Amino acid sequence: ALHSGGGQDWDKVGDAVHAYLGVDLAHLQPLQRSELAEGIIERWGIGRYIDTADLEAMGTNWQAWVNKHFGDSARIETEVPFDYCAQDGSRAQGWMDTLIVGEDGVRYLVDHKTYPGKDPEAHIRANYLGQMATYSRVLESAGIKVGGIFMHLPLLGQVWEVRF
């Protein structure tokens, strides 16, 4: 069962969830998904926070959401690197969790956050709007059309759309 967040190892939960969701789960058999989840939980040492069934459920829910909104043939790019320099000289560098590529080439940005709390809207507003705005600028500066920005909260089984 899922535990509330916090503690010195909570960042490992986020890393483990990202590792699992970053795999093309749609092309794995159920036993492969289960073995993958078990291995990730063991390697990251997060068994006191989540178990194999929890991680598998997050992947199943994620795939269901993608299929519902973008079809089962959607192309998913994960851990997309970027290096950005704004006109004012400020720089940003990192990886975008997920870009879903629509049939028309439009990208939909999704960021996974392992927030387990009770007020996701306030948490997103307080902590992630700047990050999402930067990602959007990065894509647009590269001539990539952004069709939508979403925050996926796998511990809550929710996806929130971010609009500016």
C-alpha atoms as one frame of an Amber mdcrd trajectory, in Angstrom:
protein
   0.000   0.000   0.000   1.144   3.556  -0.642   2.551   5.495   2.242   2.557
   9.231   2.683   5.562  11.032   1.325   8.507  12.517   3.048  11.646  11.302
   4.673  15.190  11.109   3.473  14.481   8.379   0.919  11.384   9.886  -0.680
  13.399  11.120  -3.670  14.198   7.454  -4.394  10.465   6.787  -4.762  10.281
   9.491  -7.435  13.318   8.120  -9.238  11.934   4.569  -9.143   8.495   5.619
 -10.396  10.128   7.618 -13.201  12.265   4.597 -14.115   9.192   2.376 -14.375
   7.055   4.875 -16.285   9.952   5.609 -18.619   9.811   2.075 -20.031   7.585
   1.228 -23.002   5.219  -0.788 -20.821   2.705  -1.335 -23.620   5.100  -3.744
 -25.307   5.837  -5.849 -22.220   3.957  -8.945 -21.162   2.359  -8.901 -17.673
   5.120 -11.087 -16.196   7.781  -8.777 -17.660   6.075  -5.710 -16.157   5.868
  -7.443 -12.795   9.528  -8.497 -12.863  10.538  -4.987 -13.904   8.548  -3.418
 -11.043   9.960  -5.876  -8.526  13.517  -5.255  -9.699  13.149  -1.471  -9.574
  11.677  -1.553  -6.063  14.480  -3.822  -4.882  17.296  -1.820  -6.541  15.995
   1.510  -5.250  15.245   0.091  -1.777  11.770   1.598  -1.589   9.736  -1.436
  -0.538   8.589   0.276   2.659   6.861   2.951   0.547   5.383   1.055  -2.406
   5.102  -2.549  -3.499   5.174  -4.263  -6.873   1.393  -4.130  -7.277   1.410
  -0.375  -6.587   4.057   0.281  -9.228   2.338  -1.964 -11.765  -0.974  -0.177
 -11.117   0.699   3.184 -11.743   1.955   1.896 -15.092  -1.422   0.416 -16.023
  -3.227   3.649 -15.124  -0.667   5.700 -17.063  -1.024   3.539 -20.186  -4.825
   3.676 -19.925  -4.750   7.486 -19.743  -2.405   7.767 -22.736  -4.521   5.353
 -24.780  -7.760   7.134 -23.867  -6.502  10.588 -24.799  -4.036   9.851 -27.617
  -4.839   6.355 -28.894  -2.868   3.192 -28.491  -0.572   4.101 -31.368   0.695
   7.285 -29.701   4.465   7.637 -29.824   5.980   8.370 -26.442   9.396   9.957
 -25.961  10.851   9.729 -22.454  13.672  11.525 -20.671  14.040  14.061 -23.473
  17.232  16.085 -22.913  17.350  19.822 -23.434  19.768  22.724 -23.123  18.108
  26.124 -23.393  19.370  29.687 -23.391  16.716  32.388 -23.089  16.999  35.795
 -24.738  17.940  37.322 -21.378  20.920  34.941 -21.132  19.454  32.676 -18.470
  20.006  28.962 -19.054  18.110  25.781 -18.303  19.306  22.242 -18.799  17.776
  18.885 -17.952  15.356  16.220 -19.113  11.649  16.367 -19.802   9.903  13.287
 -18.433   7.587  12.540 -21.342   6.522  13.924 -24.683   3.543  12.283 -26.325
   3.683  12.804 -30.074   0.346  13.138 -31.798  -0.269  11.919 -35.350   0.092
  15.508 -36.563   3.507  15.889 -34.875   2.177  18.064 -32.053   3.846  17.265
 -28.718   2.061  16.946 -25.396   4.313  17.466 -22.417   3.785  15.298 -19.344
   5.746  15.563 -16.119   5.449  12.820 -13.483   5.414  13.940  -9.834   5.224
  11.564  -6.874   3.062  13.865  -4.786   0.945  11.826  -2.339  -0.928  14.709
  -0.684  -4.492  15.887  -0.478  -4.338  19.183  -2.416  -2.700  18.524  -5.795
  -3.962  21.713  -7.430  -2.365  23.950  -4.800   0.814  21.851  -4.864   1.109
  22.136  -8.643   0.440  25.889  -8.555   3.002  26.464  -5.797   5.779  24.252
  -7.113   5.686  23.450 -10.816   4.244  26.216 -12.988   7.654  27.787 -13.574
   9.147  24.455 -14.569   6.321  23.737 -16.990   6.534  27.244 -18.478  10.258
  26.741 -19.061   9.680  23.370 -20.739   7.048  24.940 -22.960   9.441  27.753
 -23.970  12.178  25.199 -24.694   9.929  23.271 -27.065   8.504  26.360 -28.749
  11.998  27.832 -29.266  12.871  24.608 -31.118   9.844  25.099 -33.385   7.866
  22.319 -31.711   4.137  22.897 -31.326   2.927  22.137 -27.796  -0.639  20.841
 -27.748  -0.930  20.593 -23.982   0.942  20.385 -20.706   0.046  17.833 -18.056
   1.158  16.859 -14.573   0.811  13.135 -13.918   0.480  12.258 -10.240   0.868
   8.467 -10.318   0.521   7.972  -6.549  -2.905   9.608  -6.729  -3.851   8.154
 -10.111  -4.504  11.652 -11.462  -3.465  13.779 -14.436  -3.870  17.550 -14.257
  -3.741  19.849 -17.251  -1.610  22.970 -16.803  -2.681  26.143 -18.570  -1.058
  29.561 -18.396
